[in-house]
Amino acid sequence: MSPKHPTHLRAHTYHGLAPGPRLLVTGAVHGNETCGTRAITQLLEEIDGGALSIERGTVTFVPVTNPLAYRLKQRMGERNLNRNMAPSAIPQDFEDRIANVLCPLLDAHDVLLDLHSFHTGGAPFVMIGPQNNQGALEPFTHAPEEMQLALHTGPHRIVEGWLETYARGVKRRTALAEASGGGRAQSLVTDPNYGVGTTEYMRSRGGYGVTLECGQHEDPQAVQVARYAILQTLGLLGLIAQPAAPVPMEREILRLVDVIDREHAGDSFTREWHSFDAVKAGEAIGTRHGGEAITAPADGFVVFPNPRGEVGQEWFYFAQRRA
Ligand SMILES: [Zn+2]
């Protein structure tokens, strides 16, 4: 490893003296998303100074989950830590080494609050997993608890169905890659395990968790969003005496239904899309290199548009309001 590579992962654990659930709070899984790091740093000081008391259960804070990416002030170190999350016997890169200590930490907790931020402006949102199911992809039994957690973290908008949609995109991508001969680079992005990040890993191990997108990377308000969500989660789980504030009735739940890959460097959007821009059925979203229009299959929303997405990877997601 290069000398600039960090050699440890820092975690802070508080054990309440009464029994209770075990919560893990992570910041900077993506190195340039530091609102969680800052909110965690504030709260560590408050707990250590006696202003906030952990009374039940266990909470572990990991302020900087990808220390290499954090040091580089960028999203990834050697790769995206929030993909292909699993222990490996023979780690291939820095993120594999982090996963080898992070996965046992995830295993040792029941609930995960993973704090992120995003590049373009817009309101905070929270991502949840599937509904309860016994399918092969992401079997799950904690959907009601996870929804309660999501509701209490604060944002008005909840997004669901990511792994299922991602896996469907991977299947389509695999078919395309096989048709065109395929290569080793293709094999990673055609592996459905590649879609497994922190929350998906947590669910695969019997826990639950949410990804909170707190706001734009540089927005100071994002730190407040992260802080509020941590305090609400501590209250909801009963780790602190102060109960969580009640949640407003009105929420918007969006279901990701499709992912569209960028197939050629010449594929372009019809305009600059932001996440959650509404589109009408048939409205043009982009144009393929060959001139074919990519249109909305129904009334819905453009989500996670990436105009500079790599060829053969996600270009944008399409979401609809949950019925
Ligand atoms: Zn992120």
PDB file of C-alpha atoms and ligand atoms in Angstrom:
ATOM      1  CA  MET A   1       0.000   0.000   0.000  1.00  0.00           C
ATOM      2  CA  SER A   2       1.142   3.543  -0.704  1.00  0.00           C
ATOM      3  CA  PRO A   3       2.332   5.542   2.377  1.00  0.00           C
ATOM      4  CA  LYS A   4      -0.572   7.979   1.944  1.00  0.00           C
ATOM      5  CA  HIS A   5      -3.044   5.160   2.657  1.00  0.00           C
ATOM      6  CA  PRO A   6      -4.638   5.310   6.130  1.00  0.00           C
ATOM      7  CA  THR A   7      -3.933   2.195   8.196  1.00  0.00           C
ATOM      8  CA  HIS A   8      -6.928   2.140  10.556  1.00  0.00           C
ATOM      9  CA  LEU A   9     -10.655   2.852  10.869  1.00  0.00           C
ATOM     10  CA  ARG A  10     -11.743   5.013  13.828  1.00  0.00           C
ATOM     11  CA  ALA A  11     -14.941   4.068  15.698  1.00  0.00           C
ATOM     12  CA  HIS A  12     -16.424   5.308  18.998  1.00  0.00           C
ATOM     13  CA  THR A  13     -18.754   3.035  20.965  1.00  0.00           C
ATOM     14  CA  TYR A  14     -20.951   3.952  23.925  1.00  0.00           C
ATOM     15  CA  HIS A  15     -22.652   1.220  25.931  1.00  0.00           C
ATOM     16  CA  GLY A  16     -25.664   2.383  27.904  1.00  0.00           C
ATOM     17  CA  LEU A  17     -25.866   0.693  31.296  1.00  0.00           C
ATOM     18  CA  ALA A  18     -29.374  -0.588  30.530  1.00  0.00           C
ATOM     19  CA  PRO A  19     -30.044  -3.057  27.710  1.00  0.00           C
ATOM     20  CA  GLY A  20     -31.322  -1.882  24.340  1.00  0.00           C
ATOM     21  CA  PRO A  21     -30.795  -2.006  20.577  1.00  0.00           C
ATOM     22  CA  ARG A  22     -27.421  -1.557  18.919  1.00  0.00           C
ATOM     23  CA  LEU A  23     -27.153   1.391  16.528  1.00  0.00           C
ATOM     24  CA  LEU A  24     -24.332   2.150  14.084  1.00  0.00           C
ATOM     25  CA  VAL A  25     -24.029   5.674  12.655  1.00  0.00           C
ATOM     26  CA  THR A  26     -21.682   6.151   9.678  1.00  0.00           C
ATOM     27  CA  GLY A  27     -20.368   9.318   8.022  1.00  0.00           C
ATOM     28  CA  ALA A  28     -18.213   9.854   4.920  1.00  0.00           C
ATOM     29  CA  VAL A  29     -18.735   6.460   3.302  1.00  0.00           C
ATOM     30  CA  HIS A  30     -18.121   8.761   0.346  1.00  0.00           C
ATOM     31  CA  GLY A  31     -15.098  10.896   1.235  1.00  0.00           C
ATOM     32  CA  ASN A  32     -16.468  14.249   0.035  1.00  0.00           C
ATOM     33  CA  GLU A  33     -19.766  13.825   1.938  1.00  0.00           C
ATOM     34  CA  THR A  34     -18.803  15.258   5.311  1.00  0.00           C
ATOM     35  CA  CYS A  35     -22.068  16.494   6.879  1.00  0.00           C
ATOM     36  CA  GLY A  36     -22.343  13.230   8.844  1.00  0.00           C
ATOM     37  CA  THR A  37     -18.721  13.489   9.982  1.00  0.00           C
ATOM     38  CA  ARG A  38     -19.334  16.999  11.302  1.00  0.00           C
ATOM     39  CA  ALA A  39     -22.611  16.139  13.028  1.00  0.00           C
ATOM     40  CA  ILE A  40     -21.029  13.039  14.613  1.00  0.00           C
ATOM     41  CA  THR A  41     -18.024  15.092  15.816  1.00  0.00           C
ATOM     42  CA  GLN A  42     -20.377  17.589  17.522  1.00  0.00           C
ATOM     43  CA  LEU A  43     -22.375  14.826  19.204  1.00  0.00           C
ATOM     44  CA  LEU A  44     -19.261  12.967  20.435  1.00  0.00           C
ATOM     45  CA  GLU A  45     -18.231  16.163  22.210  1.00  0.00           C
ATOM     46  CA  GLU A  46     -21.709  16.553  23.700  1.00  0.00           C
ATOM     47  CA  ILE A  47     -21.781  12.948  24.939  1.00  0.00           C
ATOM     48  CA  ASP A  48     -18.252  13.186  26.354  1.00  0.00           C
ATOM     49  CA  GLY A  49     -19.067  16.571  27.947  1.00  0.00           C
ATOM     50  CA  GLY A  50     -22.236  15.235  29.568  1.00  0.00           C
ATOM     51  CA  ALA A  51     -24.717  17.328  27.574  1.00  0.00           C
ATOM     52  CA  LEU A  52     -26.173  14.163  26.002  1.00  0.00           C
ATOM     53  CA  SER A  53     -26.495  10.813  27.811  1.00  0.00           C
ATOM     54  CA  ILE A  54     -26.578   7.366  26.231  1.00  0.00           C
ATOM     55  CA  GLU A  55     -28.729   5.438  28.686  1.00  0.00           C
ATOM     56  CA  ARG A  56     -29.697   2.189  26.972  1.00  0.00           C
ATOM     57  CA  GLY A  57     -28.333  -0.103  24.302  1.00  0.00           C
ATOM     58  CA  THR A  58     -25.236   0.597  22.266  1.00  0.00           C
ATOM     59  CA  VAL A  59     -24.322   3.258  19.746  1.00  0.00           C
ATOM     60  CA  THR A  60     -21.198   3.216  17.620  1.00  0.00           C
ATOM     61  CA  PHE A  61     -20.177   6.246  15.582  1.00  0.00           C
ATOM     62  CA  VAL A  62     -17.821   5.942  12.622  1.00  0.00           C
ATOM     63  CA  PRO A  63     -17.195   9.582  11.638  1.00  0.00           C
ATOM     64  CA  VAL A  64     -15.073   8.778   8.569  1.00  0.00           C
ATOM     65  CA  THR A  65     -15.939   5.423   7.033  1.00  0.00           C
ATOM     66  CA  ASN A  66     -13.669   5.792   3.986  1.00  0.00           C
ATOM     67  CA  PRO A  67     -10.552   7.525   5.393  1.00  0.00           C
ATOM     68  CA  LEU A  68      -8.635   7.360   2.092  1.00  0.00           C
ATOM     69  CA  ALA A  69     -11.422   9.049   0.130  1.00  0.00           C
ATOM     70  CA  TYR A  70     -11.863  11.551   2.981  1.00  0.00           C
ATOM     71  CA  ARG A  71      -8.162  12.420   2.924  1.00  0.00           C
ATOM     72  CA  LEU A  72      -8.348  12.872  -0.854  1.00  0.00           C
ATOM     73  CA  LYS A  73     -11.569  14.972  -0.436  1.00  0.00           C
ATOM     74  CA  GLN A  74     -13.256  12.842  -3.080  1.00  0.00           C
ATOM     75  CA  ARG A  75     -16.063  10.317  -3.406  1.00  0.00           C
ATOM     76  CA  MET A  76     -13.891   7.195  -3.692  1.00  0.00           C
ATOM     77  CA  GLY A  77     -10.419   6.051  -2.673  1.00  0.00           C
ATOM     78  CA  GLU A  78      -9.577   3.223  -5.039  1.00  0.00           C
ATOM     79  CA  ARG A  79     -13.228   2.365  -5.681  1.00  0.00           C
ATOM     80  CA  ASN A  80     -16.748   3.134  -4.420  1.00  0.00           C
ATOM     81  CA  LEU A  81     -16.921   1.741  -0.858  1.00  0.00           C
ATOM     82  CA  ASN A  82     -20.713   1.675  -1.089  1.00  0.00           C
ATOM     83  CA  ARG A  83     -20.670  -1.109  -3.714  1.00  0.00           C
ATOM     84  CA  ASN A  84     -19.778  -4.792  -3.523  1.00  0.00           C
ATOM     85  CA  MET A  85     -19.760  -4.539   0.308  1.00  0.00           C
ATOM     86  CA  ALA A  86     -18.531  -7.876   1.680  1.00  0.00           C
ATOM     87  CA  PRO A  87     -15.535  -9.290   3.494  1.00  0.00           C
ATOM     88  CA  SER A  88     -12.858 -10.717   1.214  1.00  0.00           C
ATOM     89  CA  ALA A  89     -10.176 -13.266   2.098  1.00  0.00           C
ATOM     90  CA  ILE A  90      -7.834 -11.709  -0.435  1.00  0.00           C
ATOM     91  CA  PRO A  91      -8.533  -7.951  -0.468  1.00  0.00           C
ATOM     92  CA  GLN A  92      -7.810  -6.327  -3.817  1.00  0.00           C
ATOM     93  CA  ASP A  93      -7.937  -2.650  -2.906  1.00  0.00           C
ATOM     94  CA  PHE A  94      -8.204  -0.188  -0.006  1.00  0.00           C
ATOM     95  CA  GLU A  95     -12.002  -0.420   0.119  1.00  0.00           C
ATOM     96  CA  ASP A  96     -11.823  -4.228   0.385  1.00  0.00           C
ATOM     97  CA  ARG A  97      -9.610  -3.734   3.459  1.00  0.00           C
ATOM     98  CA  ILE A  98     -12.089  -1.268   4.976  1.00  0.00           C
ATOM     99  CA  ALA A  99     -14.947  -3.700   4.255  1.00  0.00           C
ATOM    100  CA  ASN A 100     -13.036  -6.387   6.160  1.00  0.00           C
ATOM    101  CA  VAL A 101     -13.312  -4.325   9.362  1.00  0.00           C
ATOM    102  CA  LEU A 102     -16.569  -2.528   8.578  1.00  0.00           C
ATOM    103  CA  CYS A 103     -18.618  -5.672   7.833  1.00  0.00           C
ATOM    104  CA  PRO A 104     -17.956  -7.234  11.277  1.00  0.00           C
ATOM    105  CA  LEU A 105     -18.909  -3.861  12.782  1.00  0.00           C
ATOM    106  CA  LEU A 106     -22.191  -3.880  10.820  1.00  0.00           C
ATOM    107  CA  ASP A 107     -22.757  -7.495  11.952  1.00  0.00           C
ATOM    108  CA  ALA A 108     -22.395  -6.408  15.593  1.00  0.00           C
ATOM    109  CA  HIS A 109     -25.269  -3.867  15.338  1.00  0.00           C
ATOM    110  CA  ASP A 110     -29.010  -4.074  14.666  1.00  0.00           C
ATOM    111  CA  VAL A 111     -29.711  -0.737  12.991  1.00  0.00           C
ATOM    112  CA  LEU A 112     -27.701   1.476  10.626  1.00  0.00           C
ATOM    113  CA  LEU A 113     -28.033   5.203   9.963  1.00  0.00           C
ATOM    114  CA  ASP A 114     -25.756   6.008   7.013  1.00  0.00           C
ATOM    115  CA  LEU A 115     -25.251   9.743   6.407  1.00  0.00           C
ATOM    116  CA  HIS A 116     -24.535  11.035   2.895  1.00  0.00           C
ATOM    117  CA  SER A 117     -24.838  14.234   0.844  1.00  0.00           C
ATOM    118  CA  PHE A 118     -25.256  14.896  -2.876  1.00  0.00           C
ATOM    119  CA  HIS A 119     -23.718  16.941  -5.674  1.00  0.00           C
ATOM    120  CA  THR A 120     -26.601  18.973  -7.129  1.00  0.00           C
ATOM    121  CA  GLY A 121     -28.976  21.114  -5.108  1.00  0.00           C
ATOM    122  CA  GLY A 122     -32.315  19.926  -3.779  1.00  0.00           C
ATOM    123  CA  ALA A 123     -34.096  18.793  -0.661  1.00  0.00           C
ATOM    124  CA  PRO A 124     -32.822  15.997   1.615  1.00  0.00           C
ATOM    125  CA  PHE A 125     -34.286  12.520   1.108  1.00  0.00           C
ATOM    126  CA  VAL A 126     -34.004   9.120   2.723  1.00  0.00           C
ATOM    127  CA  MET A 127     -33.606   5.732   1.036  1.00  0.00           C
ATOM    128  CA  ILE A 128     -35.175   2.554   2.376  1.00  0.00           C
ATOM    129  CA  GLY A 129     -35.005  -1.069   1.226  1.00  0.00           C
ATOM    130  CA  PRO A 130     -37.722  -3.413  -0.036  1.00  0.00           C
ATOM    131  CA  GLN A 131     -41.037  -4.284   1.535  1.00  0.00           C
ATOM    132  CA  ASN A 132     -41.079  -7.498   3.556  1.00  0.00           C
ATOM    133  CA  ASN A 133     -40.447 -10.423   1.222  1.00  0.00           C
ATOM    134  CA  GLN A 134     -38.890 -13.877   1.016  1.00  0.00           C
ATOM    135  CA  GLY A 135     -37.385 -13.442  -2.433  1.00  0.00           C
ATOM    136  CA  ALA A 136     -33.866 -14.453  -3.411  1.00  0.00           C
ATOM    137  CA  LEU A 137     -32.482 -10.959  -4.028  1.00  0.00           C
ATOM    138  CA  GLU A 138     -33.148  -9.066  -0.797  1.00  0.00           C
ATOM    139  CA  PRO A 139     -35.303 -11.053   1.651  1.00  0.00           C
ATOM    140  CA  PHE A 140     -36.457  -8.777   4.474  1.00  0.00           C
ATOM    141  CA  THR A 141     -38.597  -8.839   7.619  1.00  0.00           C
ATOM    142  CA  HIS A 142     -38.024  -5.381   9.127  1.00  0.00           C
ATOM    143  CA  ALA A 143     -39.816  -3.110   6.639  1.00  0.00           C
ATOM    144  CA  PRO A 144     -42.184  -1.532   9.220  1.00  0.00           C
ATOM    145  CA  GLU A 145     -39.326  -0.697  11.631  1.00  0.00           C
ATOM    146  CA  GLU A 146     -37.215   0.611   8.779  1.00  0.00           C
ATOM    147  CA  MET A 147     -40.085   2.822   7.559  1.00  0.00           C
ATOM    148  CA  GLN A 148     -40.538   4.192  11.099  1.00  0.00           C
ATOM    149  CA  LEU A 149     -36.830   5.009  11.193  1.00  0.00           C
ATOM    150  CA  ALA A 150     -37.009   6.690   7.760  1.00  0.00           C
ATOM    151  CA  LEU A 151     -40.055   8.744   8.769  1.00  0.00           C
ATOM    152  CA  HIS A 152     -38.370   9.941  11.958  1.00  0.00           C
ATOM    153  CA  THR A 153     -35.107  11.015  10.307  1.00  0.00           C
ATOM    154  CA  GLY A 154     -36.869  14.073   8.899  1.00  0.00           C
ATOM    155  CA  PRO A 155     -36.928  14.404   5.089  1.00  0.00           C
ATOM    156  CA  HIS A 156     -40.249  14.788   3.305  1.00  0.00           C
ATOM    157  CA  ARG A 157     -39.215  12.429   0.517  1.00  0.00           C
ATOM    158  CA  ILE A 158     -38.605   8.678   0.868  1.00  0.00           C
ATOM    159  CA  VAL A 159     -37.134   6.619  -1.983  1.00  0.00           C
ATOM    160  CA  GLU A 160     -37.472   2.831  -2.146  1.00  0.00           C
ATOM    161  CA  GLY A 161     -36.669  -0.089  -4.428  1.00  0.00           C
ATOM    162  CA  TRP A 162     -33.046   0.620  -5.243  1.00  0.00           C
ATOM    163  CA  LEU A 163     -31.455  -2.866  -5.194  1.00  0.00           C
ATOM    164  CA  GLU A 164     -34.320  -4.491  -7.095  1.00  0.00           C
ATOM    165  CA  THR A 165     -34.136  -1.848  -9.814  1.00  0.00           C
ATOM    166  CA  TYR A 166     -30.352  -1.980  -9.895  1.00  0.00           C
ATOM    167  CA  ALA A 167     -30.389  -5.791 -10.233  1.00  0.00           C
ATOM    168  CA  ARG A 168     -32.867  -5.565 -13.110  1.00  0.00           C
ATOM    169  CA  GLY A 169     -30.523  -3.074 -14.826  1.00  0.00           C
ATOM    170  CA  VAL A 170     -27.596  -5.454 -14.251  1.00  0.00           C
ATOM    171  CA  LYS A 171     -29.512  -8.287 -15.907  1.00  0.00           C
ATOM    172  CA  ARG A 172     -30.131  -6.159 -18.983  1.00  0.00           C
ATOM    173  CA  ARG A 173     -26.499  -5.001 -18.981  1.00  0.00           C
ATOM    174  CA  THR A 174     -25.294  -8.624 -18.775  1.00  0.00           C
ATOM    175  CA  ALA A 175     -27.404  -9.576 -21.786  1.00  0.00           C
ATOM    176  CA  LEU A 176     -25.909  -6.663 -23.754  1.00  0.00           C
ATOM    177  CA  ALA A 177     -22.347  -7.546 -22.651  1.00  0.00           C
ATOM    178  CA  GLU A 178     -22.788 -11.179 -23.687  1.00  0.00           C
ATOM    179  CA  ALA A 179     -24.102 -10.100 -27.058  1.00  0.00           C
ATOM    180  CA  SER A 180     -21.017  -7.907 -27.595  1.00  0.00           C
ATOM    181  CA  GLY A 181     -18.369 -10.370 -26.333  1.00  0.00           C
ATOM    182  CA  GLY A 182     -17.834  -8.723 -22.912  1.00  0.00           C
ATOM    183  CA  GLY A 183     -14.585  -8.304 -20.954  1.00  0.00           C
ATOM    184  CA  ARG A 184     -13.287  -8.334 -17.394  1.00  0.00           C
ATOM    185  CA  ALA A 185     -14.277  -4.708 -16.765  1.00  0.00           C
ATOM    186  CA  GLN A 186     -17.820  -5.694 -17.706  1.00  0.00           C
ATOM    187  CA  SER A 187     -17.852  -8.600 -15.250  1.00  0.00           C
ATOM    188  CA  LEU A 188     -17.833  -6.338 -12.143  1.00  0.00           C
ATOM    189  CA  VAL A 189     -20.672  -4.096 -13.235  1.00  0.00           C
ATOM    190  CA  THR A 190     -22.713  -7.112 -14.333  1.00  0.00           C
ATOM    191  CA  ASP A 191     -22.522  -8.713 -10.859  1.00  0.00           C
ATOM    192  CA  PRO A 192     -25.701  -8.063  -8.804  1.00  0.00           C
ATOM    193  CA  ASN A 193     -23.515  -8.129  -5.638  1.00  0.00           C
ATOM    194  CA  TYR A 194     -22.001  -4.924  -6.951  1.00  0.00           C
ATOM    195  CA  GLY A 195     -25.246  -3.229  -5.857  1.00  0.00           C
ATOM    196  CA  VAL A 196     -24.667  -4.150  -2.212  1.00  0.00           C
ATOM    197  CA  GLY A 197     -23.703  -1.138  -0.104  1.00  0.00           C
ATOM    198  CA  THR A 198     -23.898  -0.480   3.638  1.00  0.00           C
ATOM    199  CA  THR A 199     -27.681  -0.768   4.062  1.00  0.00           C
ATOM    200  CA  GLU A 200     -28.053  -3.734   1.694  1.00  0.00           C
ATOM    201  CA  TYR A 201     -25.298  -5.552   3.587  1.00  0.00           C
ATOM    202  CA  MET A 202     -27.018  -4.715   6.901  1.00  0.00           C
ATOM    203  CA  ARG A 203     -30.331  -6.169   5.653  1.00  0.00           C
ATOM    204  CA  SER A 204     -28.555  -9.284   4.350  1.00  0.00           C
ATOM    205  CA  ARG A 205     -27.310  -9.903   7.903  1.00  0.00           C
ATOM    206  CA  GLY A 206     -30.707  -9.583   9.587  1.00  0.00           C
ATOM    207  CA  GLY A 207     -30.581  -5.909  10.506  1.00  0.00           C
ATOM    208  CA  TYR A 208     -32.109  -2.846   8.891  1.00  0.00           C
ATOM    209  CA  GLY A 209     -31.024   0.667   8.040  1.00  0.00           C
ATOM    210  CA  VAL A 210     -31.510   3.765   5.950  1.00  0.00           C
ATOM    211  CA  THR A 211     -29.330   5.971   3.788  1.00  0.00           C
ATOM    212  CA  LEU A 212     -29.967   9.623   4.560  1.00  0.00           C
ATOM    213  CA  GLU A 213     -29.029  12.095   1.834  1.00  0.00           C
ATOM    214  CA  CYS A 214     -28.761  15.234   3.957  1.00  0.00           C
ATOM    215  CA  GLY A 215     -28.414  17.920   1.241  1.00  0.00           C
ATOM    216  CA  GLN A 216     -25.843  19.408  -1.089  1.00  0.00           C
ATOM    217  CA  HIS A 217     -22.203  18.598  -0.164  1.00  0.00           C
ATOM    218  CA  GLU A 218     -21.327  22.208   0.795  1.00  0.00           C
ATOM    219  CA  ASP A 219     -24.660  23.204   2.380  1.00  0.00           C
ATOM    220  CA  PRO A 220     -24.083  23.948   6.107  1.00  0.00           C
ATOM    221  CA  GLN A 221     -27.733  23.059   6.696  1.00  0.00           C
ATOM    222  CA  ALA A 222     -26.900  19.427   5.760  1.00  0.00           C
ATOM    223  CA  VAL A 223     -24.988  19.124   9.063  1.00  0.00           C
ATOM    224  CA  GLN A 224     -28.167  20.139  10.931  1.00  0.00           C
ATOM    225  CA  VAL A 225     -30.180  17.584   8.935  1.00  0.00           C
ATOM    226  CA  ALA A 226     -27.660  14.870   9.897  1.00  0.00           C
ATOM    227  CA  ARG A 227     -27.633  15.954  13.533  1.00  0.00           C
ATOM    228  CA  TYR A 228     -31.435  15.977  13.772  1.00  0.00           C
ATOM    229  CA  ALA A 229     -31.598  12.492  12.209  1.00  0.00           C
ATOM    230  CA  ILE A 230     -29.054  11.059  14.672  1.00  0.00           C
ATOM    231  CA  LEU A 231     -30.904  12.519  17.690  1.00  0.00           C
ATOM    232  CA  GLN A 232     -34.253  11.302  16.324  1.00  0.00           C
ATOM    233  CA  THR A 233     -32.826   7.800  15.804  1.00  0.00           C
ATOM    234  CA  LEU A 234     -31.349   7.727  19.331  1.00  0.00           C
ATOM    235  CA  GLY A 235     -34.745   8.817  20.675  1.00  0.00           C
ATOM    236  CA  LEU A 236     -36.773   6.409  18.538  1.00  0.00           C
ATOM    237  CA  LEU A 237     -34.647   3.435  19.645  1.00  0.00           C
ATOM    238  CA  GLY A 238     -34.734   4.596  23.268  1.00  0.00           C
ATOM    239  CA  LEU A 239     -30.971   5.034  23.613  1.00  0.00           C
ATOM    240  CA  ILE A 240     -31.455   8.538  25.039  1.00  0.00           C
ATOM    241  CA  ALA A 241     -34.178   9.667  27.441  1.00  0.00           C
ATOM    242  CA  GLN A 242     -35.585  12.310  25.073  1.00  0.00           C
ATOM    243  CA  PRO A 243     -38.153  10.549  22.839  1.00  0.00           C
ATOM    244  CA  ALA A 244     -38.159  11.185  19.083  1.00  0.00           C
ATOM    245  CA  ALA A 245     -40.337  14.071  17.864  1.00  0.00           C
ATOM    246  CA  PRO A 246     -43.525  12.905  16.121  1.00  0.00           C
ATOM    247  CA  VAL A 247     -43.427  12.749  12.322  1.00  0.00           C
ATOM    248  CA  PRO A 248     -45.546  14.945  10.033  1.00  0.00           C
ATOM    249  CA  MET A 249     -48.377  13.085   8.306  1.00  0.00           C
ATOM    250  CA  GLU A 250     -47.599  14.155   4.763  1.00  0.00           C
ATOM    251  CA  ARG A 251     -44.842  12.245   2.996  1.00  0.00           C
ATOM    252  CA  GLU A 252     -43.917  11.527  -0.594  1.00  0.00           C
ATOM    253  CA  ILE A 253     -42.828   7.940  -1.215  1.00  0.00           C
ATOM    254  CA  LEU A 254     -41.182   7.361  -4.573  1.00  0.00           C
ATOM    255  CA  ARG A 255     -40.494   3.907  -5.928  1.00  0.00           C
ATOM    256  CA  LEU A 256     -37.536   3.431  -8.276  1.00  0.00           C
ATOM    257  CA  VAL A 257     -38.893   1.397 -11.192  1.00  0.00           C
ATOM    258  CA  ASP A 258     -36.157   1.456 -13.829  1.00  0.00           C
ATOM    259  CA  VAL A 259     -32.519   2.309 -14.432  1.00  0.00           C
ATOM    260  CA  ILE A 260     -31.264   3.404 -17.833  1.00  0.00           C
ATOM    261  CA  ASP A 261     -27.595   2.886 -18.724  1.00  0.00           C
ATOM    262  CA  ARG A 262     -25.497   5.243 -20.777  1.00  0.00           C
ATOM    263  CA  GLU A 263     -24.676   3.144 -23.843  1.00  0.00           C
ATOM    264  CA  HIS A 264     -22.442   5.543 -25.781  1.00  0.00           C
ATOM    265  CA  ALA A 265     -20.418   8.678 -24.994  1.00  0.00           C
ATOM    266  CA  GLY A 266     -22.692  10.438 -27.494  1.00  0.00           C
ATOM    267  CA  ASP A 267     -25.839   9.749 -25.441  1.00  0.00           C
ATOM    268  CA  SER A 268     -27.044  13.098 -24.067  1.00  0.00           C
ATOM    269  CA  PHE A 269     -29.808  14.529 -21.910  1.00  0.00           C
ATOM    270  CA  THR A 270     -32.368  16.877 -23.451  1.00  0.00           C
ATOM    271  CA  ARG A 271     -31.723  19.282 -20.592  1.00  0.00           C
ATOM    272  CA  GLU A 272     -29.925  19.535 -17.281  1.00  0.00           C
ATOM    273  CA  TRP A 273     -31.956  17.218 -15.037  1.00  0.00           C
ATOM    274  CA  HIS A 274     -31.963  17.338 -11.269  1.00  0.00           C
ATOM    275  CA  SER A 275     -33.023  14.439  -9.078  1.00  0.00           C
ATOM    276  CA  PHE A 276     -36.810  14.295  -8.640  1.00  0.00           C
ATOM    277  CA  ASP A 277     -37.608  16.535 -11.628  1.00  0.00           C
ATOM    278  CA  ALA A 278     -41.115  15.474 -12.692  1.00  0.00           C
ATOM    279  CA  VAL A 279     -41.700  14.177 -16.231  1.00  0.00           C
ATOM    280  CA  LYS A 280     -44.910  13.353 -18.105  1.00  0.00           C
ATOM    281  CA  ALA A 281     -45.433  10.052 -19.940  1.00  0.00           C
ATOM    282  CA  GLY A 282     -43.754  10.299 -23.347  1.00  0.00           C
ATOM    283  CA  GLU A 283     -41.648  13.339 -22.431  1.00  0.00           C
ATOM    284  CA  ALA A 284     -38.129  13.231 -23.903  1.00  0.00           C
ATOM    285  CA  ILE A 285     -35.421  12.760 -21.259  1.00  0.00           C
ATOM    286  CA  GLY A 286     -32.417  12.081 -23.469  1.00  0.00           C
ATOM    287  CA  THR A 287     -31.236  11.183 -26.935  1.00  0.00           C
ATOM    288  CA  ARG A 288     -29.116   8.166 -27.841  1.00  0.00           C
ATOM    289  CA  HIS A 289     -25.984   8.681 -29.939  1.00  0.00           C
ATOM    290  CA  GLY A 290     -27.879   7.288 -32.950  1.00  0.00           C
ATOM    291  CA  GLY A 291     -30.738   9.768 -32.539  1.00  0.00           C
ATOM    292  CA  GLU A 292     -33.252   7.560 -30.727  1.00  0.00           C
ATOM    293  CA  ALA A 293     -35.250   9.491 -28.120  1.00  0.00           C
ATOM    294  CA  ILE A 294     -35.352   8.161 -24.547  1.00  0.00           C
ATOM    295  CA  THR A 295     -38.781   9.049 -23.182  1.00  0.00           C
ATOM    296  CA  ALA A 296     -40.559   8.674 -19.858  1.00  0.00           C
ATOM    297  CA  PRO A 297     -42.535   5.382 -19.879  1.00  0.00           C
ATOM    298  CA  ALA A 298     -45.196   6.943 -17.602  1.00  0.00           C
ATOM    299  CA  ASP A 299     -45.718  10.016 -15.422  1.00  0.00           C
ATOM    300  CA  GLY A 300     -42.865   9.989 -12.949  1.00  0.00           C
ATOM    301  CA  PHE A 301     -39.529  11.444 -11.937  1.00  0.00           C
ATOM    302  CA  VAL A 302     -35.935  11.496 -13.147  1.00  0.00           C
ATOM    303  CA  VAL A 303     -33.689  10.395 -10.269  1.00  0.00           C
ATOM    304  CA  PHE A 304     -29.866  10.369  -9.891  1.00  0.00           C
ATOM    305  CA  PRO A 305     -29.152  11.698 -13.415  1.00  0.00           C
ATOM    306  CA  ASN A 306     -25.460  11.466 -14.260  1.00  0.00           C
ATOM    307  CA  PRO A 307     -24.645  13.317 -17.485  1.00  0.00           C
ATOM    308  CA  ARG A 308     -21.023  12.148 -17.230  1.00  0.00           C
ATOM    309  CA  GLY A 309     -21.910   8.530 -16.408  1.00  0.00           C
ATOM    310  CA  GLU A 310     -19.496   5.982 -17.831  1.00  0.00           C
ATOM    311  CA  VAL A 311     -20.556   4.016 -20.877  1.00  0.00           C
ATOM    312  CA  GLY A 312     -22.179   0.762 -19.747  1.00  0.00           C
ATOM    313  CA  GLN A 313     -23.176   2.159 -16.347  1.00  0.00           C
ATOM    314  CA  GLU A 314     -26.159   3.976 -14.834  1.00  0.00           C
ATOM    315  CA  TRP A 315     -27.240   7.138 -16.654  1.00  0.00           C
ATOM    316  CA  PHE A 316     -30.397   7.849 -14.676  1.00  0.00           C
ATOM    317  CA  TYR A 317     -33.142   6.148 -12.673  1.00  0.00           C
ATOM    318  CA  PHE A 318     -36.869   6.521 -13.266  1.00  0.00           C
ATOM    319  CA  ALA A 319     -39.243   6.646 -10.284  1.00  0.00           C
ATOM    320  CA  GLN A 320     -42.996   6.779  -9.728  1.00  0.00           C
ATOM    321  CA  ARG A 321     -45.133   7.770  -6.757  1.00  0.00           C
ATOM    322  CA  ARG A 322     -45.936   4.706  -4.667  1.00  0.00           C
ATOM    323  CA  ALA A 323     -49.553   3.739  -5.244  1.00  0.00           C
TER     324      ALA A 323
HETATM  325 ZN    ZN B   1     -22.899   9.171  -0.857  1.00  0.00          ZN
END
